[in-house]
Coordinates of C-alpha atoms and ligand atoms in Angstrom, one line a residue:
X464 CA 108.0 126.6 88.1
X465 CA 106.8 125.0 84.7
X466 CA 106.5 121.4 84.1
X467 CA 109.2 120.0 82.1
X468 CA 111.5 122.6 84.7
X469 CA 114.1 120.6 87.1
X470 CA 112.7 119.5 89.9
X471 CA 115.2 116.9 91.3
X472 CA 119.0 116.4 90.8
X473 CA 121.4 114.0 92.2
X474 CA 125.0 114.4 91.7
X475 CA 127.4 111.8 92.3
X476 CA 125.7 110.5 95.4
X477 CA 127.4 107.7 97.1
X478 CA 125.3 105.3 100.2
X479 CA 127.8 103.1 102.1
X480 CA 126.8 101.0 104.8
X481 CA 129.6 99.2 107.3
X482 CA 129.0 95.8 107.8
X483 CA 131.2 93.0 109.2
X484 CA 132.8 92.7 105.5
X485 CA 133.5 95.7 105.0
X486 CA 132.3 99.1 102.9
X487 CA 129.0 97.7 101.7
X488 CA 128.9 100.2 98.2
X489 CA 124.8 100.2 98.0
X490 CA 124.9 103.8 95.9
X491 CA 128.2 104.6 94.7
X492 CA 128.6 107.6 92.3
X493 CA 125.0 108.1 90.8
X494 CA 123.6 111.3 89.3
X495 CA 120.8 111.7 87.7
X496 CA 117.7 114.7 87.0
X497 CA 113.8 114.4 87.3
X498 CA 111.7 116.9 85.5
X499 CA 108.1 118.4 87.1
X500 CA 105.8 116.0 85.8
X501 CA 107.6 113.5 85.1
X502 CA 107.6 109.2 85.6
X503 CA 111.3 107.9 86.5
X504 CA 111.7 104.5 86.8
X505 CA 114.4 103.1 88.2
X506 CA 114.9 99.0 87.2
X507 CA 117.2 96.6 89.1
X508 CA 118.2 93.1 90.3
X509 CA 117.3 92.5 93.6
X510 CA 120.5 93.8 95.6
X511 CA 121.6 96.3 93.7
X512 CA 120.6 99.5 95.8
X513 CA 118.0 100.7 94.9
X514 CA 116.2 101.4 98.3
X515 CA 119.1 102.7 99.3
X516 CA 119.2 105.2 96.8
X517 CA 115.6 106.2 97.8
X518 CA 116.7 106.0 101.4
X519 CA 120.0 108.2 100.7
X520 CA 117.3 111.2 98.3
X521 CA 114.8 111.6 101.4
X522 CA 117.7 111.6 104.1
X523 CA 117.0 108.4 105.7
X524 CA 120.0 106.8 104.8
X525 CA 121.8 106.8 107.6
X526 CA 119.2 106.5 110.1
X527 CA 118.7 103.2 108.5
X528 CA 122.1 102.6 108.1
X529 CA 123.3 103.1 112.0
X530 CA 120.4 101.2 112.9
X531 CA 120.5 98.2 111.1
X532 CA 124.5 98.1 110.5
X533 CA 126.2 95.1 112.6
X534 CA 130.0 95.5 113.4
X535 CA 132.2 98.0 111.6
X536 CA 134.9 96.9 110.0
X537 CA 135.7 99.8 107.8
X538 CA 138.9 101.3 106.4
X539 CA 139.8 104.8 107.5
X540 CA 139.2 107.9 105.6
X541 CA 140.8 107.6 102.4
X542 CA 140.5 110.8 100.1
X543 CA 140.1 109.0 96.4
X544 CA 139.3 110.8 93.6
X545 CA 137.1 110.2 90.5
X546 CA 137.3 111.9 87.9
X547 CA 138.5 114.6 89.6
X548 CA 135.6 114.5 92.3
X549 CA 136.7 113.7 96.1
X550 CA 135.1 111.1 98.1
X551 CA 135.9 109.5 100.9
X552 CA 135.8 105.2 101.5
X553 CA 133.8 105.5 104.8
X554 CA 130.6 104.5 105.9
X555 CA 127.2 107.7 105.1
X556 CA 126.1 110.1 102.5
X557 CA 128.2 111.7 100.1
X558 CA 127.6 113.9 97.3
X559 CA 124.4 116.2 96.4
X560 CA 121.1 116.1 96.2
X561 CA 118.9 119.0 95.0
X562 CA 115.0 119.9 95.0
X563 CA 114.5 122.7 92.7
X564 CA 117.2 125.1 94.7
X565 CA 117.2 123.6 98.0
X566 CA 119.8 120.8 98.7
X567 CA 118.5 118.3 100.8
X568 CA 122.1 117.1 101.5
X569 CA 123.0 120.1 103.2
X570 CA 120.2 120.2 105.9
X571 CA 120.2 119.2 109.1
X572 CA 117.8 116.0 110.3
X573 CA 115.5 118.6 111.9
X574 CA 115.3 120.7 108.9
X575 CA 115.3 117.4 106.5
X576 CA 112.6 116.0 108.8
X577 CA 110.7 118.9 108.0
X578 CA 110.7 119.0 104.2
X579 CA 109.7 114.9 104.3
X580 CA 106.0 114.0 103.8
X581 CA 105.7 118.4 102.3
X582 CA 108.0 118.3 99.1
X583 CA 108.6 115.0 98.8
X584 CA 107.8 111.8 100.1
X585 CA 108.9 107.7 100.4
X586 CA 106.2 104.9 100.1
X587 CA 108.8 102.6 101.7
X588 CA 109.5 99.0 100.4
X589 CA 107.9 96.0 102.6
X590 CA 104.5 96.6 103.7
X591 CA 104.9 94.7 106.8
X592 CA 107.2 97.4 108.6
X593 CA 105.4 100.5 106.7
X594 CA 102.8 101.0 108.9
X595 CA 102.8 101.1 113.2
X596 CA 100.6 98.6 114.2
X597 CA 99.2 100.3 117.6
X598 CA 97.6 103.3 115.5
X599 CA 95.3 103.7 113.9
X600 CA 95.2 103.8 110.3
X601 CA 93.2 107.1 110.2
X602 CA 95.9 108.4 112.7
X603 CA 98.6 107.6 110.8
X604 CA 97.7 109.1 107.8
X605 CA 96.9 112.2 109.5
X606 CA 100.6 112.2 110.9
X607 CA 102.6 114.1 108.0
X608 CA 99.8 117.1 108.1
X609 CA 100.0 117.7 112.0
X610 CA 103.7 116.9 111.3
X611 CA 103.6 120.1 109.0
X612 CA 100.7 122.1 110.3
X613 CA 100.8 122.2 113.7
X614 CA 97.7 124.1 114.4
X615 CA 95.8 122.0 111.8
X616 CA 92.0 121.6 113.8
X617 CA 90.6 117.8 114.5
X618 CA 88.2 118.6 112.7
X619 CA 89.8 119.7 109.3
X620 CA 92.7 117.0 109.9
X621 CA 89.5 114.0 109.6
X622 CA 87.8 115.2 106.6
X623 CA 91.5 115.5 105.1
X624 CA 92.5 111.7 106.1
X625 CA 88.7 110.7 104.9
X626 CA 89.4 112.3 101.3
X627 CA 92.7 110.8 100.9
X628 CA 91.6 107.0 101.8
X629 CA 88.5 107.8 99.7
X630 CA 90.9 109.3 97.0
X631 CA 92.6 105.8 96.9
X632 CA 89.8 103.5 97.5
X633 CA 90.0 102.5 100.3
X634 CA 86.9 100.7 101.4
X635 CA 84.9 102.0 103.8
X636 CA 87.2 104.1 105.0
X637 CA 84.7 106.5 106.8
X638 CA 84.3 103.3 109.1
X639 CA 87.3 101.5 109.0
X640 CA 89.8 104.6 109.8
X641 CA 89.9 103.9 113.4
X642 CA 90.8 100.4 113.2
X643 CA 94.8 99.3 112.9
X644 CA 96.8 97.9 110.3
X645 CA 95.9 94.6 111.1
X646 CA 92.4 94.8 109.9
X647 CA 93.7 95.1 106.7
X648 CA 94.9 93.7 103.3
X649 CA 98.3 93.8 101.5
X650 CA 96.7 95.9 98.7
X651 CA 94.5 97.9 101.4
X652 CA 98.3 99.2 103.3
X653 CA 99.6 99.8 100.3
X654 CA 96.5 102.3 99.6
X655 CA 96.4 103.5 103.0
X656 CA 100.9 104.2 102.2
X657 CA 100.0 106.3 98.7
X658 CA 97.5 108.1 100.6
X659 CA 100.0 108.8 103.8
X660 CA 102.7 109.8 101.5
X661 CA 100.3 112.2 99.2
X662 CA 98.5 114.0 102.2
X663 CA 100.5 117.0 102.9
X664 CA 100.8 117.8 99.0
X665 CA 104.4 116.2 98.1
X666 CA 106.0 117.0 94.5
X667 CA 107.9 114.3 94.3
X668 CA 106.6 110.7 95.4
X669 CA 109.2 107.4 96.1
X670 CA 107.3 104.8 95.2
X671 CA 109.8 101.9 96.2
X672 CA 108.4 98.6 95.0
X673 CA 104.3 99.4 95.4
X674 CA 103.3 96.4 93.8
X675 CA 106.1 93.6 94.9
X676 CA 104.2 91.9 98.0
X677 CA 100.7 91.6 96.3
X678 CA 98.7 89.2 93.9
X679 CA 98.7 90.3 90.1
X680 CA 94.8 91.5 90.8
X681 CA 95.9 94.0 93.2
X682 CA 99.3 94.9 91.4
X683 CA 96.6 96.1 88.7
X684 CA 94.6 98.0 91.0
X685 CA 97.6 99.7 93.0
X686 CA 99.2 100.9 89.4
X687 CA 95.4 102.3 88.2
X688 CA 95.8 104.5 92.0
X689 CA 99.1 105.3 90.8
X690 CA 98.4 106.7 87.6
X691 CA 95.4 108.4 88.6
X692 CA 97.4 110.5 91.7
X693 CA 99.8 110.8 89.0
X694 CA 97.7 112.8 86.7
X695 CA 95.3 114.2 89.7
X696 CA 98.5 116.0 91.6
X697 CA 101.1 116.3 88.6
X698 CA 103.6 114.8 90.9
X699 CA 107.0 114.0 89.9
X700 CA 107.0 109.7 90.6
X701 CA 110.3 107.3 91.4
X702 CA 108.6 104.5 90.5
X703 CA 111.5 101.6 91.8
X704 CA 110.3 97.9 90.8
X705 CA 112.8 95.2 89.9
X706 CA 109.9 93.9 87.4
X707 CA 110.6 96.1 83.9
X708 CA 106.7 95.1 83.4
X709 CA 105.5 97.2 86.5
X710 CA 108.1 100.1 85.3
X711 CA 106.5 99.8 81.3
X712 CA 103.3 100.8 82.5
X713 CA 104.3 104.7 83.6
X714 CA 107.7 105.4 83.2
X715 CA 108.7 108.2 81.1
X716 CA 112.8 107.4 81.2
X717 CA 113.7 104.6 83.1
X718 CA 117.3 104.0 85.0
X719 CA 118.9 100.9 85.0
X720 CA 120.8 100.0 88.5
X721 CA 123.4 97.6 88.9
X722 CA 126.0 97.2 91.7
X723 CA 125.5 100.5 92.8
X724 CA 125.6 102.5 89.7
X725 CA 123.4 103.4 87.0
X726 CA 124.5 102.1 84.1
X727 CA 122.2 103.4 81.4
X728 CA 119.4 106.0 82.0
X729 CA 117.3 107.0 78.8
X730 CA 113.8 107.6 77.4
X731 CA 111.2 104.0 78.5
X732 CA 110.3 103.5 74.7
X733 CA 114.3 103.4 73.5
X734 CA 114.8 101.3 77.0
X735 CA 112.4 98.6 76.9
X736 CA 112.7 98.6 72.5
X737 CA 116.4 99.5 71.6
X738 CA 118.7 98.9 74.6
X739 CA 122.2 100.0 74.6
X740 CA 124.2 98.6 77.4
X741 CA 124.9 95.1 77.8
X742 CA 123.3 94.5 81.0
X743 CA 120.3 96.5 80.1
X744 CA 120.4 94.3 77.0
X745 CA 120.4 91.2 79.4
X746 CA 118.1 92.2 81.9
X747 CA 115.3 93.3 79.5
X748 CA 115.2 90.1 78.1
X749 CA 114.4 88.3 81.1
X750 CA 111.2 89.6 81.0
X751 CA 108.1 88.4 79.0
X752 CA 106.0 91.5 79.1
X753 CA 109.1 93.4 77.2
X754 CA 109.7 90.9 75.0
X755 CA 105.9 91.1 73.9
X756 CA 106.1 94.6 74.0
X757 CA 109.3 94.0 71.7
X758 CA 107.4 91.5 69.1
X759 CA 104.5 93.7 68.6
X760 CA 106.8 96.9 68.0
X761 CA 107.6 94.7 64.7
X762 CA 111.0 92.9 66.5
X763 CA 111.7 89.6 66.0
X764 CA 109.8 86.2 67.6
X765 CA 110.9 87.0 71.3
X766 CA 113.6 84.5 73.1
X767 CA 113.8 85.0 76.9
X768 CA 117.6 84.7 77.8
X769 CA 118.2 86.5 80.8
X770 CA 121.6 86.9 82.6
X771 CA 124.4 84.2 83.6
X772 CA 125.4 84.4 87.1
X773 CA 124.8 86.5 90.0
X774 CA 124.5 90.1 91.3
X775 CA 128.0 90.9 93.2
X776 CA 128.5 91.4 96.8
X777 CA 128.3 95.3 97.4
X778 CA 130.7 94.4 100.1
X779 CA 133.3 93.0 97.6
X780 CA 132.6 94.4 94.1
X781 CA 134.4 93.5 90.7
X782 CA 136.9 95.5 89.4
X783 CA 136.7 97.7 86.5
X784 CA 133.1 97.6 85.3
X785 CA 131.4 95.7 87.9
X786 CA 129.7 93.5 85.3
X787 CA 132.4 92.6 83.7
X788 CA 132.1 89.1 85.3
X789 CA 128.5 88.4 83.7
X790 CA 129.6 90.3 80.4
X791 CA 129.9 88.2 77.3
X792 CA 131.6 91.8 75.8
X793 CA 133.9 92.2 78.4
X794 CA 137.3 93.0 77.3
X795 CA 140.4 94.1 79.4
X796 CA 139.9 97.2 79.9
X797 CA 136.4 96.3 81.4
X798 CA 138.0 93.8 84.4
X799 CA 140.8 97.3 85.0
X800 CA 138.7 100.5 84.9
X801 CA 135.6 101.7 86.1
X802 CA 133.8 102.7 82.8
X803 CA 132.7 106.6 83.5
X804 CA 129.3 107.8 83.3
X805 CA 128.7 109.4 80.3
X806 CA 125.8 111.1 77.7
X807 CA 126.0 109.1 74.5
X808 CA 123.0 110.9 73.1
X809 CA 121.5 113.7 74.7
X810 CA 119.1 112.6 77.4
X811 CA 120.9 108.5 76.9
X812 CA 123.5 108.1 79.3
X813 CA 126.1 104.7 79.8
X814 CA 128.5 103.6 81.5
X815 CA 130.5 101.3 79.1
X816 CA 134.0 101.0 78.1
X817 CA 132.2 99.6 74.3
X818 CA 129.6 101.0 73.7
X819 CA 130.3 103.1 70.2
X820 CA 131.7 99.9 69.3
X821 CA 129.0 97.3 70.2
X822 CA 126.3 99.7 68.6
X823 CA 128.3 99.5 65.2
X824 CA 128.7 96.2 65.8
X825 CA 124.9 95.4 66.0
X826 CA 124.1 98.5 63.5
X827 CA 126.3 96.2 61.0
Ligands
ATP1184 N1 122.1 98.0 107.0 C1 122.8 97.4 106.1 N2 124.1 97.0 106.4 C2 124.9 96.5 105.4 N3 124.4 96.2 104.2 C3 123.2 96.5 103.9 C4 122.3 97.1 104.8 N4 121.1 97.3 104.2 C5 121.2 96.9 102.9 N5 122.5 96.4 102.7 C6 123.0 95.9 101.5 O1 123.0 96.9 100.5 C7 122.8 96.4 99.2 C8 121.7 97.2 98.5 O2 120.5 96.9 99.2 P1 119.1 97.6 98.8 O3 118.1 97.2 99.8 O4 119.3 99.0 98.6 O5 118.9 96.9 97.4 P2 117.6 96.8 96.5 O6 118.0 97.1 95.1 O7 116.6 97.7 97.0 O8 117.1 95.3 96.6 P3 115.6 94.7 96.5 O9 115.2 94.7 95.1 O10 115.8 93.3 97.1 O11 114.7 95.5 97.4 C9 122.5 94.9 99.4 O12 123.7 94.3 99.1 C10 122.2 94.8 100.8 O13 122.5 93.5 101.3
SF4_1185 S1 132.2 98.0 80.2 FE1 132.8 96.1 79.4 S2 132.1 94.6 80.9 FE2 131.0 96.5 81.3 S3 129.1 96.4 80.2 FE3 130.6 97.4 78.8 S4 131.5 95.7 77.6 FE4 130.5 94.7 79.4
MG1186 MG1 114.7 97.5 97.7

């Protein structure tokens, strides 16, 4: 395996959880590839699924789902077809998710279980829940090795927990490893997480909003970790952040979420400078670090402007394009049909009734 080969590939996944309302649509049809090597970041409003999506690649999904999920009030099994691929309006996983040649969706929870933490690994959102608080912190970071290598000695297990706390900085770690969570700082978990998800050598890393619950200081500081396991391991990174400031800093291509779906995956630079889809258009420009970034690639005197309205319900989702409410392009045909998925340019996927159009548009 070389880098720039495949390492990851999601192909119309769908995530639905039941809730009192209904089919809540968290991850419905998304497909997408990750390269060896490579930064993905994956942008959203709060809401939109992206933790799901993470949830539904490492085969925690429905785990999660069965055990959070309040009354069911679902419809049956109803076969539907999108263009031309079968799916079913019910509750769980659908769809396929490949690492290099193995697909994750196929495996058993035992066999899943035993391919988390080894070939690829979550750092989960919300610090708070992340971490057991009667262990130890050296224990728990320990836990995916002895999860993998069962004969793994004491000794050898310590000096590999010391070198991965030491490997993100963690602060006198050689004392401090027997000590629980609570003895610690926001930005001290969140090492303490990078180091549990790198220890048992992981190509591909989840990191699901790293930096969201701590002061702009320690955001800095848990990015600088970041990029330097980045370079140190040549993982393969899902860096998920609803801030496009946090994704700027290491994203190679970035995704754009909304409602479920990715509506415009392409290269950061053309992302953050040159947006194509409406939303991406709107969403970029509620954010003064891209802006900025904008002004001094020779743009124009930035204006933030942001987005009217809301996020939808995943429980009760627009017709048509689901932005079409928000859209000042919408037409017809956006509030009728679901606009499909498509490659615009190669590598620059949309999913957009207008786009050709809007681009000549704004090209004229
Ligand atoms: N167990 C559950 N049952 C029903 N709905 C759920 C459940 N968990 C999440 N949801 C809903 O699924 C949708 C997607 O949630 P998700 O947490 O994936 O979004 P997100 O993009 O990660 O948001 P954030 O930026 O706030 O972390 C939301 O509408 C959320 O309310
Ligand atoms: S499909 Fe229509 S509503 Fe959706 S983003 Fe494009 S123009 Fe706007
Ligand atoms: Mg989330």
């Amino acid at each position: 395996m070389t880098k720039g080969d495949i390492l990851l590939r999601v192909e119309h996944l769908r995530a639905y959880y039941a809730s009192k309302k209904g089919l809540v649509r968290a991850v419905d049809d998304v497909s997408f590839e990750i390269r060896e090597g490579e930064c993905l970041g994956l942008l959203g409003e709060s809401g939109c699924g992206k933790s799901s999506l993470a949830l539904a690649i490492v085969g925690l999904f429905e785990k999660i789902a069965r055990f959070r999920a309040g009354t069911a009030n679902v419809p049956g099994l109803v076969k539907q077809f999108d263009k031309g691929e079968a799916y079913e309006e019910r509750p769980g996983v659908q769809g396929r998710v490949f690492l290099r040649d193995i697909e994750l969706t196929a495996l058993p929870d035992d066999e899943m279980a035993k391919l988390r933490g080894k070939l690829i690994s979550l750092i989960p959102q919300g610090l708070q829940h992340a971490l057991n608080p009667q262990y130890s912190i050296g224990y728990q970071t320990g836990e995916p090795v002895e999860a993998h290598e069962e004969d793994v000695r004491l000794i050898e297990l310590k000096r590999r927990v010391l070198e991965y706390l030491g490997l993100v900085s963690l602060a006198d770690a050689e004392t401090r490893f027997v000590l629980d969570p609570s003895s610690f700082s926001g930005g001290e978990a969140q090492r303490i997480l990078i180091a549990m998800s790198l220890i048992a050598g992981p190509q591909l890393v989840i990191a699901d909003e790293p930096t969201s619950a701590l002061d702009v200081t320690i955001q800095r500081q848990i990015m600088n970790v970041l990029a330097m396991v980045r370079d140190e391991f040549d993982i393969s990174l899902i860096l998920i952040s609803h801030d496009a400031g946090v994704i700027a800093e290491m994203a190679d291509r970035v995704a754009v979420m909304y409602a479920g779906k990715i509506m415009e995956l392409g290269d950061a630079k053309q992302m953050f400078l040159n947006p194509g889809h409406p939303y991406t258009q709107g969403l970029m420009s509620s954010f003064p670090t891209i802006m900025m970034m904008r002004m001094r690639a020779g743009g124009k005197r930035p204006v933030l402007r942001g987005i009217p309205g809301d996020p939808p319900d995943l429980a009760d989702v627009p017709s048509g394009c689901p932005f079409h409410p928000r859209c000042q392009f919408a037409t017809e045909i956006c509030k009728e049909e679901v606009p499909e998925y498509r490659e615009v340019e190669p590598g620059h996927f949309v999913r957009c009734h207008r786009y050709e159009e809007l681009k000549q548009e704004k090209g004229a």
